[in-house]
Short mmCIF file of C-alpha atoms in Angstrom, two decimals:
data_model
loop_
_atom_site.label_atom_id
_atom_site.label_comp_id
_atom_site.label_asym_id
_atom_site.label_seq_id
_atom_site.Cartn_x
_atom_site.Cartn_y
_atom_site.Cartn_z
CA UNK A 272 376.88 230.47 37.55
CA UNK A 273 374.46 233.30 36.78
CA UNK A 274 370.79 232.38 37.02
CA UNK A 275 368.82 233.15 33.84
CA UNK A 276 365.23 234.32 34.06
CA UNK A 277 363.32 234.09 30.78
CA UNK A 278 360.88 236.95 31.05
CA UNK A 279 359.43 240.14 29.60
CA UNK A 280 358.61 243.42 31.28
CA UNK A 281 354.85 243.16 30.82
CA UNK A 282 354.58 239.89 32.76
CA UNK A 283 353.57 240.42 36.36
CA UNK A 284 354.20 236.75 37.06
CA UNK A 285 357.78 237.13 35.81
CA UNK A 286 358.08 240.26 37.95
CA UNK A 287 357.38 238.25 41.11
CA UNK A 288 360.39 236.01 40.41
CA UNK A 289 362.60 238.86 39.17
CA UNK A 290 361.87 240.91 42.28
CA UNK A 291 362.65 237.99 44.60
CA UNK A 292 365.95 237.38 42.78
CA UNK A 293 366.88 241.07 42.78
CA UNK A 294 365.99 241.84 46.39
CA UNK A 295 367.74 238.69 47.62
CA UNK A 296 370.98 239.80 45.99
CA UNK A 297 371.35 236.59 43.97
CA UNK A 298 373.39 236.63 40.76
CA UNK A 299 370.79 236.65 37.96
CA UNK A 300 370.17 238.08 34.53
CA UNK A 301 366.97 238.53 32.56
CA UNK A 302 366.65 236.87 29.12
CA UNK A 303 364.02 238.59 27.01
CA UNK A 304 361.23 236.44 25.58
CA UNK A 305 359.43 238.03 22.65
CA UNK A 306 355.95 237.09 23.82
CA UNK A 307 354.18 239.62 21.60
CA UNK A 308 355.67 238.06 18.48
CA UNK A 309 354.66 234.56 19.53
CA UNK A 310 357.93 233.26 20.99
CA UNK A 311 356.20 231.40 23.85
CA UNK A 312 354.03 229.54 21.33
CA UNK A 313 357.02 228.36 19.25
CA UNK A 314 358.70 224.95 19.30
CA UNK A 315 361.99 226.24 20.72
CA UNK A 316 360.32 227.76 23.77
CA UNK A 317 358.10 224.70 24.31
CA UNK A 318 361.34 222.73 24.70
CA UNK A 319 362.19 224.98 27.64
CA UNK A 320 358.67 225.03 29.07
CA UNK A 321 355.96 222.67 27.77
CA UNK A 322 353.41 224.80 29.62
CA UNK A 323 354.33 227.54 27.13
CA UNK A 324 354.48 230.20 29.81
CA UNK A 325 356.82 232.85 31.09
CA UNK A 326 358.69 233.05 33.42
CA UNK A 327 361.22 230.21 33.26
CA UNK A 328 364.21 230.15 35.62
CA UNK A 329 367.37 228.29 34.67
CA UNK A 330 370.13 227.73 37.24
CA UNK A 331 372.63 225.25 35.79
CA UNK A 332 370.77 221.92 35.63
CA UNK A 333 367.71 223.24 37.40
CA UNK A 334 364.85 224.56 35.26
CA UNK A 335 361.82 225.94 37.07
CA UNK A 336 358.47 227.28 35.97
CA UNK A 337 355.66 228.90 37.95
CA UNK A 338 356.72 232.06 39.73
CA UNK A 339 355.69 230.67 43.13
CA UNK A 340 358.19 227.81 42.76
CA UNK A 341 360.94 230.29 41.84
CA UNK A 342 360.13 232.39 44.90
CA UNK A 343 360.41 229.27 47.09
CA UNK A 344 363.73 228.47 45.36
CA UNK A 345 365.11 231.90 46.27
CA UNK A 346 364.05 231.21 49.86
CA UNK A 347 365.79 227.80 49.83
CA UNK A 348 369.01 229.35 48.52
CA UNK A 349 369.11 232.54 50.60
CA UNK A 350 366.83 232.03 53.60
CA UNK A 351 364.97 235.21 52.61
CA UNK A 352 361.25 235.91 52.22
CA UNK A 353 359.93 232.59 53.57
CA UNK A 354 358.69 233.74 56.98
CA UNK A 355 360.46 233.43 60.33
CA UNK A 356 358.50 230.58 61.95
CA UNK A 357 356.55 227.53 60.72
CA UNK A 358 353.34 229.50 61.30
CA UNK A 359 354.62 232.42 59.23
CA UNK A 360 355.85 230.05 56.53
CA UNK A 361 352.33 228.62 56.20
CA UNK A 362 350.84 232.09 56.16
CA UNK A 363 353.26 233.10 53.39
CA UNK A 364 352.22 230.05 51.35
CA UNK A 365 348.56 230.83 52.00
CA UNK A 366 348.84 234.28 50.47
CA UNK A 367 350.92 233.00 47.56
CA UNK A 368 348.24 230.41 46.73
CA UNK A 369 345.50 232.96 47.28
CA UNK A 370 347.24 235.40 44.93
CA UNK A 371 347.70 232.76 42.22
CA UNK A 372 344.15 231.56 42.65
CA UNK A 373 342.17 234.72 43.20
CA UNK A 374 344.16 237.80 42.23
CA UNK A 375 347.10 237.63 39.81
CA UNK A 376 345.52 235.08 37.49
CA UNK A 377 342.50 237.34 36.94
CA UNK A 378 344.46 240.62 37.04
CA UNK A 379 346.96 239.41 34.45
CA UNK A 380 344.23 238.22 32.13
CA UNK A 381 342.12 241.36 32.49
CA UNK A 382 345.14 243.60 31.88
CA UNK A 383 346.02 241.54 28.81
CA UNK A 384 342.51 241.76 27.39
CA UNK A 385 342.28 245.51 27.99
CA UNK A 386 345.74 246.56 26.84
CA UNK A 387 347.46 243.98 24.67
CA UNK A 388 344.62 242.47 22.63
CA UNK A 389 343.19 244.37 19.65
CA UNK A 390 339.84 245.86 20.61
CA UNK A 391 337.91 243.81 18.05
CA UNK A 392 339.21 240.59 19.62
CA UNK A 393 338.11 241.39 23.17
CA UNK A 394 335.52 238.88 24.34
CA UNK A 395 332.20 240.49 25.21
CA UNK A 396 331.34 240.63 28.90
CA UNK A 397 334.51 239.09 30.28
CA UNK A 398 336.27 242.29 31.38
CA UNK A 399 333.51 243.68 33.65
CA UNK A 400 332.92 240.23 35.15
CA UNK A 401 336.61 239.81 35.95
CA UNK A 402 336.84 243.33 37.34
CA UNK A 403 333.99 242.52 39.72
CA UNK A 404 335.79 239.43 41.00
CA UNK A 405 339.04 241.35 41.31
CA UNK A 406 337.34 244.01 43.38
CA UNK A 407 336.57 241.33 45.98
CA UNK A 408 340.22 240.30 45.95
CA UNK A 409 341.43 243.90 46.43
CA UNK A 410 338.95 244.31 49.29
CA UNK A 411 340.27 241.15 51.00
CA UNK A 412 343.86 242.33 50.69
CA UNK A 413 343.10 245.91 51.73
CA UNK A 414 341.26 244.74 54.85
CA UNK A 415 344.10 242.39 55.77
CA UNK A 416 346.69 245.18 55.47
CA UNK A 417 344.91 247.51 57.90
CA UNK A 418 347.37 248.02 60.78
CA UNK A 419 350.07 245.98 59.02
CA UNK A 420 353.14 247.06 57.07
CA UNK A 421 353.57 243.62 55.45
CA UNK A 422 351.20 240.78 54.62
CA UNK A 423 352.93 238.36 57.03
CA UNK A 424 355.05 239.24 60.06
CA UNK A 425 357.37 242.21 60.40
CA UNK A 426 359.13 242.28 57.04
CA UNK A 427 358.80 241.61 53.33
CA UNK A 428 358.06 237.99 52.34
CA UNK A 429 357.09 236.06 49.24
CA UNK A 430 353.49 236.87 50.13
CA UNK A 431 354.18 240.55 49.37
CA UNK A 432 356.31 239.77 46.31
CA UNK A 433 353.53 237.61 44.89
CA UNK A 434 350.54 239.83 45.63
CA UNK A 435 352.19 242.99 44.28
CA UNK A 436 352.98 241.33 40.93
CA UNK A 437 350.47 243.25 38.81
CA UNK A 438 349.83 246.28 41.02
CA UNK A 439 352.69 248.58 39.91
CA UNK A 440 351.77 248.56 36.21
CA UNK A 441 350.50 251.78 34.68
CA UNK A 442 348.14 250.23 32.10
CA UNK A 443 344.48 250.38 33.15
CA UNK A 444 342.81 247.12 34.16
CA UNK A 445 340.46 248.26 36.88
CA UNK A 446 342.87 248.59 39.80
CA UNK A 447 342.91 252.16 41.15
CA UNK A 448 345.65 252.35 43.74
CA UNK A 449 344.18 255.49 45.34
CA UNK A 450 340.89 253.66 45.97
CA UNK A 451 342.57 251.18 48.32
CA UNK A 452 344.44 253.15 51.01
CA UNK A 453 345.94 250.16 52.83
CA UNK A 454 347.16 248.58 49.59
CA UNK A 455 348.55 251.98 48.55
CA UNK A 456 350.53 252.31 51.80
CA UNK A 457 351.82 248.74 51.52
CA UNK A 458 352.92 249.23 47.89
CA UNK A 459 354.84 252.32 49.03
CA UNK A 460 356.59 250.14 51.65
CA UNK A 461 357.66 247.78 48.87
CA UNK A 462 358.85 250.69 46.71
CA UNK A 463 361.08 251.83 49.56
CA UNK A 464 362.91 248.48 49.86
CA UNK A 465 366.62 248.85 48.99
CA UNK A 466 367.06 247.72 45.39
CA UNK A 467 363.37 247.82 44.46
CA UNK A 468 362.72 248.44 40.79
CA UNK A 469 359.59 248.94 38.73
CA UNK A 470 358.81 245.98 36.39
CA UNK A 471 359.74 247.97 33.30
CA UNK A 472 363.14 248.79 34.85
CA UNK A 473 363.81 245.32 36.23
CA UNK A 474 363.01 243.35 33.06
CA UNK A 475 363.49 244.03 29.34
CA UNK A 476 360.47 244.83 27.20
CA UNK A 477 357.63 247.29 27.74
CA UNK A 478 354.75 248.77 25.74
CA UNK A 479 357.04 251.73 24.93
CA UNK A 480 359.17 249.37 22.79
CA UNK A 481 356.21 248.61 20.58
CA UNK A 482 354.78 252.13 20.37
CA UNK B 166 342.57 215.57 68.36
CA UNK B 167 340.46 215.10 65.26
CA UNK B 168 341.16 217.57 62.46
CA UNK B 169 338.06 219.44 61.28
CA UNK B 170 337.67 220.35 57.63
CA UNK B 171 334.99 222.96 56.98
CA UNK B 172 333.75 222.02 53.54
CA UNK B 173 330.86 221.10 51.26
CA UNK B 174 330.61 218.39 48.64
CA UNK B 175 330.38 220.72 45.66
CA UNK B 176 333.74 222.40 46.39
CA UNK B 177 336.54 220.93 44.33
CA UNK B 178 339.03 222.97 46.34
CA UNK B 179 337.75 221.39 49.55
CA UNK B 180 337.95 217.98 47.85
CA UNK B 181 341.71 218.41 47.31
CA UNK B 182 342.24 218.79 51.06
CA UNK B 183 339.69 216.12 52.00
CA UNK B 184 341.29 213.61 49.64
CA UNK B 185 344.79 214.31 51.00
CA UNK B 186 343.52 213.86 54.58
CA UNK B 187 341.60 210.68 53.72
CA UNK B 188 344.29 208.97 51.66
CA UNK B 189 346.98 209.83 54.24
CA UNK B 190 344.99 208.05 56.96
CA UNK B 191 344.92 211.10 59.22
CA UNK B 192 342.15 211.45 61.80
CA UNK B 193 339.77 214.02 60.32
CA UNK B 194 336.10 214.84 60.05
CA UNK B 195 334.19 217.05 57.64
CA UNK B 196 332.10 219.94 59.01
CA UNK B 197 329.43 221.00 56.55
CA UNK B 198 329.34 224.65 55.50
CA UNK B 199 326.03 225.74 54.03
CA UNK B 200 327.53 227.71 51.16
CA UNK B 201 324.34 227.78 49.12
CA UNK B 202 322.47 229.52 51.92
CA UNK B 203 325.19 232.12 52.35
CA UNK B 204 327.08 230.73 55.34
CA UNK B 205 330.51 231.71 53.94
CA UNK B 206 329.34 235.32 53.57
CA UNK B 207 328.17 235.56 57.19
CA UNK B 208 329.96 237.16 60.13
CA UNK B 209 330.51 233.89 62.00
CA UNK B 210 332.32 232.27 59.10
CA UNK B 211 334.37 235.41 58.41
CA UNK B 212 335.70 235.01 61.95
CA UNK B 213 337.05 231.60 60.90
CA UNK B 214 338.27 232.76 57.49
CA UNK B 215 338.39 236.47 56.58
CA UNK B 216 338.89 235.42 52.96
CA UNK B 217 335.35 234.05 53.18
CA UNK B 218 336.24 230.83 51.41
CA UNK B 219 335.94 227.12 51.88
CA UNK B 220 337.84 224.96 52.78
CA UNK B 221 339.14 225.79 56.25
CA UNK B 222 341.17 223.23 58.21
CA UNK B 223 341.31 223.37 62.00
CA UNK B 224 343.77 221.22 63.93
CA UNK B 225 343.81 222.37 67.54
CA UNK B 226 345.42 225.82 67.50
CA UNK B 227 346.26 225.64 63.81
CA UNK B 228 343.77 227.13 61.34
CA UNK B 229 344.61 226.89 57.65
CA UNK B 230 342.99 228.15 54.49
CA UNK B 231 343.87 227.55 50.84
CA UNK B 232 343.74 223.89 49.86
CA UNK B 233 347.38 223.93 48.71
CA UNK B 234 348.52 224.87 52.22
CA UNK B 235 346.44 222.04 53.70
CA UNK B 236 347.97 219.57 51.27
CA UNK B 237 351.44 220.72 52.33
CA UNK B 238 350.36 220.37 55.98
CA UNK B 239 349.35 216.75 55.37
CA UNK B 240 352.79 216.19 53.82
CA UNK B 241 354.52 217.79 56.84
CA UNK B 242 352.58 215.57 59.26
CA UNK B 243 352.72 212.26 57.37
CA UNK B 244 355.55 212.50 54.85
CA UNK B 245 353.06 211.56 52.11
CA UNK B 246 352.40 213.15 48.71
CA UNK B 247 355.27 215.66 48.71
CA UNK B 248 357.60 213.95 46.23
CA UNK B 249 360.62 211.75 46.98
CA UNK B 250 363.50 214.13 46.16
CA UNK B 251 364.04 217.91 46.20
CA UNK B 252 363.52 217.89 42.41
CA UNK B 253 360.24 216.02 42.75
CA UNK B 254 359.16 218.30 45.57
CA UNK B 255 359.64 221.34 43.29
CA UNK B 256 357.81 219.59 40.47
CA UNK B 257 354.90 218.83 42.84
CA UNK B 258 354.74 222.50 43.83
CA UNK B 259 354.93 223.55 40.18
CA UNK B 260 351.83 221.57 39.30
CA UNK B 261 349.99 222.71 42.43
CA UNK B 262 350.63 226.36 41.51
CA UNK B 263 349.79 225.68 37.88
CA UNK B 264 346.51 224.06 38.90
CA UNK B 265 345.57 226.94 41.19
CA UNK B 266 346.58 229.48 38.59
CA UNK B 267 345.42 227.94 35.34
CA UNK B 268 342.97 225.11 35.91
CA UNK B 269 340.97 224.79 39.13
CA UNK B 270 340.32 228.50 39.53
CA UNK B 271 338.70 228.66 36.10
CA UNK B 272 337.08 225.22 36.28
CA UNK B 273 335.48 225.95 39.63
CA UNK B 274 334.11 229.27 38.46
CA UNK B 275 332.81 227.92 35.16
CA UNK B 276 331.12 224.99 36.89
CA UNK B 277 329.57 227.39 39.39
CA UNK B 278 328.25 229.69 36.67
CA UNK B 279 326.82 226.81 34.63
CA UNK B 280 325.27 224.76 37.42
CA UNK B 281 324.74 226.72 40.61
CA UNK B 282 323.79 230.20 39.42
CA UNK B 283 320.26 230.89 38.12
CA UNK B 284 320.33 231.12 34.34
CA UNK B 285 319.24 234.76 34.30
CA UNK B 286 322.24 235.72 36.43
CA UNK B 287 324.87 234.13 34.19
CA UNK B 288 327.19 236.80 32.78
CA UNK B 289 327.10 236.95 28.98
CA UNK B 290 330.18 235.64 27.20
CA UNK B 291 332.14 234.51 30.26
CA UNK B 292 331.43 230.77 30.04
CA UNK B 293 332.66 230.19 26.44
CA UNK B 294 335.73 232.33 27.09
CA UNK B 295 336.61 230.36 30.23
CA UNK B 296 335.98 227.05 28.48
CA UNK B 297 338.45 228.07 25.77
CA UNK B 298 341.12 228.82 28.35
CA UNK B 299 340.38 225.58 30.19
CA UNK B 300 340.78 223.60 26.99
CA UNK B 301 344.40 224.81 26.84
CA UNK B 302 344.88 223.67 30.44
CA UNK B 303 343.42 220.20 29.75
CA UNK B 304 345.67 219.92 26.67
CA UNK B 305 348.76 220.78 28.76
CA UNK B 306 347.85 218.19 31.40
CA UNK B 307 346.89 215.51 28.86
CA UNK B 308 350.18 215.94 26.97
CA UNK B 309 352.17 215.76 30.21
CA UNK B 310 350.45 212.51 31.28
CA UNK B 311 351.33 210.65 28.06
CA UNK B 312 353.52 207.74 29.17
CA UNK B 313 353.05 208.58 32.86
CA UNK B 314 350.81 207.09 35.53
CA UNK B 315 351.20 210.07 37.85
CA UNK B 316 351.98 213.75 37.31
CA UNK B 317 355.28 213.56 39.23
CA UNK B 318 357.41 210.45 39.83
CA UNK B 319 356.12 206.94 40.41
CA UNK B 320 353.23 207.48 42.77
CA UNK B 321 350.41 209.79 43.78
CA UNK B 322 351.44 213.24 45.03
CA UNK B 323 349.80 216.53 45.89
CA UNK B 324 350.15 217.42 42.19
CA UNK B 325 347.59 214.72 41.35
CA UNK B 326 345.36 215.54 44.34
CA UNK B 327 345.30 219.20 43.30
CA UNK B 328 344.79 218.80 39.55
CA UNK B 329 341.98 216.23 39.91
CA UNK B 330 339.98 218.53 42.20
CA UNK B 331 337.19 219.37 39.77
CA UNK B 332 337.52 216.52 37.29
CA UNK B 333 335.35 213.86 38.99
CA UNK B 334 332.21 215.98 39.19
CA UNK B 335 329.22 214.98 37.07
CA UNK B 336 327.84 218.49 36.44
CA UNK B 337 328.70 219.82 32.97
CA UNK B 338 331.24 222.61 32.72
CA UNK B 339 332.99 221.78 29.48
CA UNK B 340 335.31 218.99 30.62
CA UNK B 341 334.62 215.77 28.71
CA UNK B 342 336.71 213.04 30.29
CA UNK B 343 336.47 210.82 27.18
CA UNK B 344 337.97 213.57 25.03
CA UNK B 345 341.27 213.46 26.97
CA UNK B 346 342.52 209.85 26.98
CA UNK B 347 345.61 210.43 29.11
CA UNK B 348 343.66 212.40 31.71
CA UNK B 349 341.00 209.67 31.65
CA UNK B 350 343.59 206.94 32.33
CA UNK B 351 345.20 209.01 35.10
CA UNK B 352 341.84 209.70 36.79
CA UNK B 353 341.20 205.93 36.74
CA UNK B 354 344.56 205.46 38.52
CA UNK B 355 343.39 207.86 41.22
CA UNK B 356 340.02 206.09 41.51
CA UNK B 357 341.86 202.82 42.17
CA UNK B 358 343.83 204.19 45.13
CA UNK B 359 342.89 202.37 48.37
CA UNK B 360 340.40 204.56 50.21
CA UNK B 361 339.57 206.82 47.24
CA UNK B 362 336.11 208.34 47.39
CA UNK B 363 334.11 210.53 45.05
CA UNK B 364 333.65 214.12 46.32
CA UNK B 365 329.95 213.57 47.05
CA UNK B 366 330.85 210.53 49.18
CA UNK B 367 333.82 212.09 50.94
CA UNK B 368 332.14 215.37 51.96
CA UNK B 369 328.60 216.27 53.06
CA UNK B 370 326.38 218.21 50.67
CA UNK B 371 325.58 217.66 47.01
CA UNK B 372 323.11 218.98 44.41
CA UNK B 373 320.87 216.01 45.27
CA UNK B 374 320.25 217.57 48.71
CA UNK B 375 318.78 220.67 47.11
CA UNK B 376 316.78 218.94 44.37
#
């Protein structure tokens, strides 16, 4: 049975799951959620996910939310991306939690405020504050990647697929790829993986659709 | 060998790990980190954790950061708190990621800004914005707990030990326990667990020390 991923192109969290599914070679298909017209806030979607968030993964009887859980599910099913030893597995989880805690949560929100919310609704002061915190996160990641091709071990893992979630998007939110040479090199490694696709190619929906 | 947890009482993220260690009956001891005098920003601490964050867990050769990874480590060592079935295990992870992504990260920051940063340094507009987002998180958790004693299954898991991380603290940050009856009842269930301790009793350091 084909796995369904409820998603939309603009969601970096959905991208993490979509990329894990795609690169693992699993049989999956994206199902577009019309976030920008309020679909995630409607009753029908709350039936699927009471947290009201995208992405949602459905594989027969199994329904998952939270991109990190979907990434772990891909690892359970395929043996890919989880790290090669118990030590690597813990290190992969560490960077996934760090990303959820310190990077993607703030990056996703800042990008939303700067690009998808009407200017008059943007809360005063929040964007520069968030950008300052994000700069610390980019610095941590950039320093870690010095001398490394991948965040953990010798190949791509869920740590990479989580941390890159928001970093390929073209809309401005304060991340300048050229300013972080180690992150830039690492993102190029990800782009060269067989089957890699940009979020707007991997999932339906993009700002161009609403232009 | 006794596990060392580098922590301080005010850290809700450290509390998640400390509580898992304590309730599991593992042999552990807290090591105080003087966060408020800059210890986590110093060279010596960066040697222990390049992410510059508390908590850090050291068990012989194993050094872990990110409270979620420590909670999983306690589960690996003791079989406790991880959920009783593969479905429960995924559900536990889902709430741990959700908490890191949507609740504790914002709660910890808001509490820090409101209580531990001099008033003149508080960034304009950030606190009310964060409190609005947190209200959605409390509503999600409160609705989930209706008719349930624990977040997942029939007993305490890492989902509970993660989500409660900041909710026992007395300092104001916008969480009013009485306003969320299901959360209130669930927190009382946690307080009744044999061996439960308040963060300021379980870990060294509290605002009283600096008063």
